[in-house]
Amino acid sequence: MSTLNSAAAELIARSNRLGADPKNTNYAGGNTSAKGTETDPVTGQDVELLWVKGSGGDLGTLKESGLAVLRLDRMRALVDVYPGVEREDEMVAAFDYCLHGKGGAAPSIDTAMHGLVDAAHVDHLHPDSGIAIATAADGEQLTTTIFGDKVVWVPWRRPGFQLGLDIAEIKAKNPQAIGCILGGHGITAWGDTSEEAEASSLWIIDTAAAYIAEHSKAEPFGPALDGYGALPAAERLAKAAALAPTIRGIASQDRPMVGHFADTDVVLDFLAAAEHPRLAELGTSCPDHFLRTKVKPLVLDLPADASVEDSIARLKELAVSYREDYQGYYDRNATPESPAIRGADPLIVLVPGVGMFSYGKDKQTARVAGEFYTNAINVMRGAEGLSTYAPIDEAEKFRIEYWALEEAKLQRMPKPKPLATRVALVTGAASGIGKATAEKLAAEGACVVIGDLSLEKAQAAAAEIGTADVAVGVQVDVSNADAVQAMVDAAVLAFGGVDLVVNNAGLSLSRSLLETTEKDWDLQHDVMAKGSFLVSKATAKVMIEQELGGDIVYISSKNSIFAGPNNVAYGAAKADQAHQVRLLAAELGEHGIKVNGVNPDGVVQGSGIFASGWGANRAAVYGVEEQDLGKFYAQRTILKREVLPANIANAVYVLCTAELSHTTGLHIPVDAGVAAAFLR
Ligand SMILES: NC(=O)c1ccc[n+]([C@@H]2O[C@H](COP(=O)([O-])OP(=O)(O)OC[C@H]3O[C@@H](n4cnc5c(N)ncnc54)[C@H](O)[C@@H]3O)[C@@H](O)[C@H]2O)c1
Ligand SMILES: [Zn+2]
């Protein structure tokens, strides 16, 4: 492998440093470039190249594979065939004909700016401080006041080839300039060396921030609004959890969404001030911001102490007007060539005193949408502190949101996994069948909440699956109603709601009738019969409020059907669970909630139940060695196969897929065939 060109290596190091500090740019926002010379393997001659961060990815973690590599002579030659601003989009396809070698990432829309500006190193960034100046009503004047002639104002223009030409011209005409403020959008800075470009970027960002800090009016968002201050933390989270299912339903009318909740000071302070309704209505400005947050958020116009019932009623009214408003925006701005409307639901919902709910096709997207609205609040604070916040107008926002190039990007997205957007809650998922089920559901695209007795084990199981964007672990004793509610609240705050519940927590005591104590009986019934009742009750409430249907799956047992010795407490509790399946299937069907069960048998591998005495006991009952129990069970079955946790997990998964959309009240035996437990 050839060594990386030193210009490109410096570029990556600089990008990683800039991207590591959120003051410099939003997540995955902005792009950077370097120009340098390399030997062309075809001619043996020197060739001038441009390394530029490609489409997608984040500066903070940029690697060589995230760079597009273009030949500078060919890139510059595009100027001679450029057909004018009306057809500037065609130039993006032309970039592919400038590529040098196989390269890494696809060239982004901003490639022209990097290639055409005559500087060895160029940074294009979205710093909150810079965008504050860029969105101030008198941004042009402020630019001169703050930066003198070192930074030049470039009026708003949609990113593309023409913007690249504009910036190149400004640089040529202003040799003293180190960068520019891009109206409504961000900053671009340059230097002859990587250090110089980085210093230029940081100087603009820090100078803007310092100027705002020094000259901002005291209350940029206006005076405090009576009754709109933050609720105390515990009350805030309780109200957030109570509202979350309804709000997720509102955000998921066109397509189901995963949610994220944030109650940071930035959000709560914004909502506590008098100007927040006017500013929220103006919407975001930087293209990166509104592509992820929609042009504007939905804001609940009730004080912090409004009841949950009143809040829900008002949110539902506001959702109707939000959708009408968005449809109006689409209708006003769409042309016959525009892509179809992509859905009219809000992606950001703000609740005074409580916080911000943000939505996306997965947890990461939902979380980043929230981060971007936080960036937008910072931008508004800066702009209002110095001047008046004046984002780009809606026609321009529409031109970006429904840009053919943006649409093409969306069309290129990989097909979502079968359980994408679904939030699963699996009880007893730190071990055995539950753990395998959580892993399977996550592998098929679900976000997973793992509830178990030990927080440490639940979190460890979640960490094995992935980051907090995929799985979280929560402590719960399912036999305790308050603990169950706390688990469901945690799930709702982590991912926005709950769609798929697996009642798996359980334990097994193998005792004869005469040996079974009252305590044994109660424990078996508390954890399995009552526990799954409590979990079904708390989660069905969430699902009913979401209006998105759902699935509840009970891990029952062969022993709910089959009668054997030494099993009265366990078997009776399992039969109770099995009948809950039928009862709840009958009751919850009107809400689109399916309730089904799985009847496993003889799952020895990975099972805590078997490891902690039950296995030894069963082995003794059947007269075999404990380590041979799995094989012994296999020989009892019709198929002569050992049943593994993954087999149960697969059955749970299938019950929840679209393929079984018309099945409820069913139990699937996963026992390798036990005739005595056949259902009839
Ligand atoms: N292993 C089998 O052969 C088999 C057969 C039929 C049914 N099942 C059922 O499958 C389920 C899972 O069993 P497994 O074999 O994976 O056992 P396991 O012991 O490996 O897992 C059960 C998990 O449930 C948790 N749990 C127990 N009580 C709890 C409570 N009060 N609150 C929250 N979590 C609690 C445990 O901590 C454990 O992590 C159980 O309901 C069991 O009855 C198992
Ligand atoms: Zn940009």
XYZ file of C-alpha atoms in Angstrom, residues 12 39 58 73 182 197 203 210 217 295 298 311 386 483 487 499 505 512 525 537 599 602 607 652:
24
model
C -7.212 14.235 8.147
C 3.170 11.052 -9.110
C -18.164 13.231 10.374
C -6.694 20.143 -13.712
C -21.799 32.410 4.060
C -6.311 27.053 7.404
C -9.999 32.655 14.523
C -16.162 36.466 21.744
C -28.025 41.984 24.854
C -38.219 23.657 8.597
C -44.011 21.855 16.832
C -51.109 18.764 27.218
C -26.654 41.194 18.369
C -40.480 -0.965 39.232
C -38.667 0.428 33.446
C -43.754 -1.438 20.245
C -38.427 -12.998 32.952
C -43.335 -31.932 44.425
C -46.686 -16.607 40.286
C -50.512 -3.515 31.378
C -43.609 -22.567 24.251
C -35.400 -28.131 27.222
C -30.065 -20.870 30.695
C -40.296 -14.384 18.768
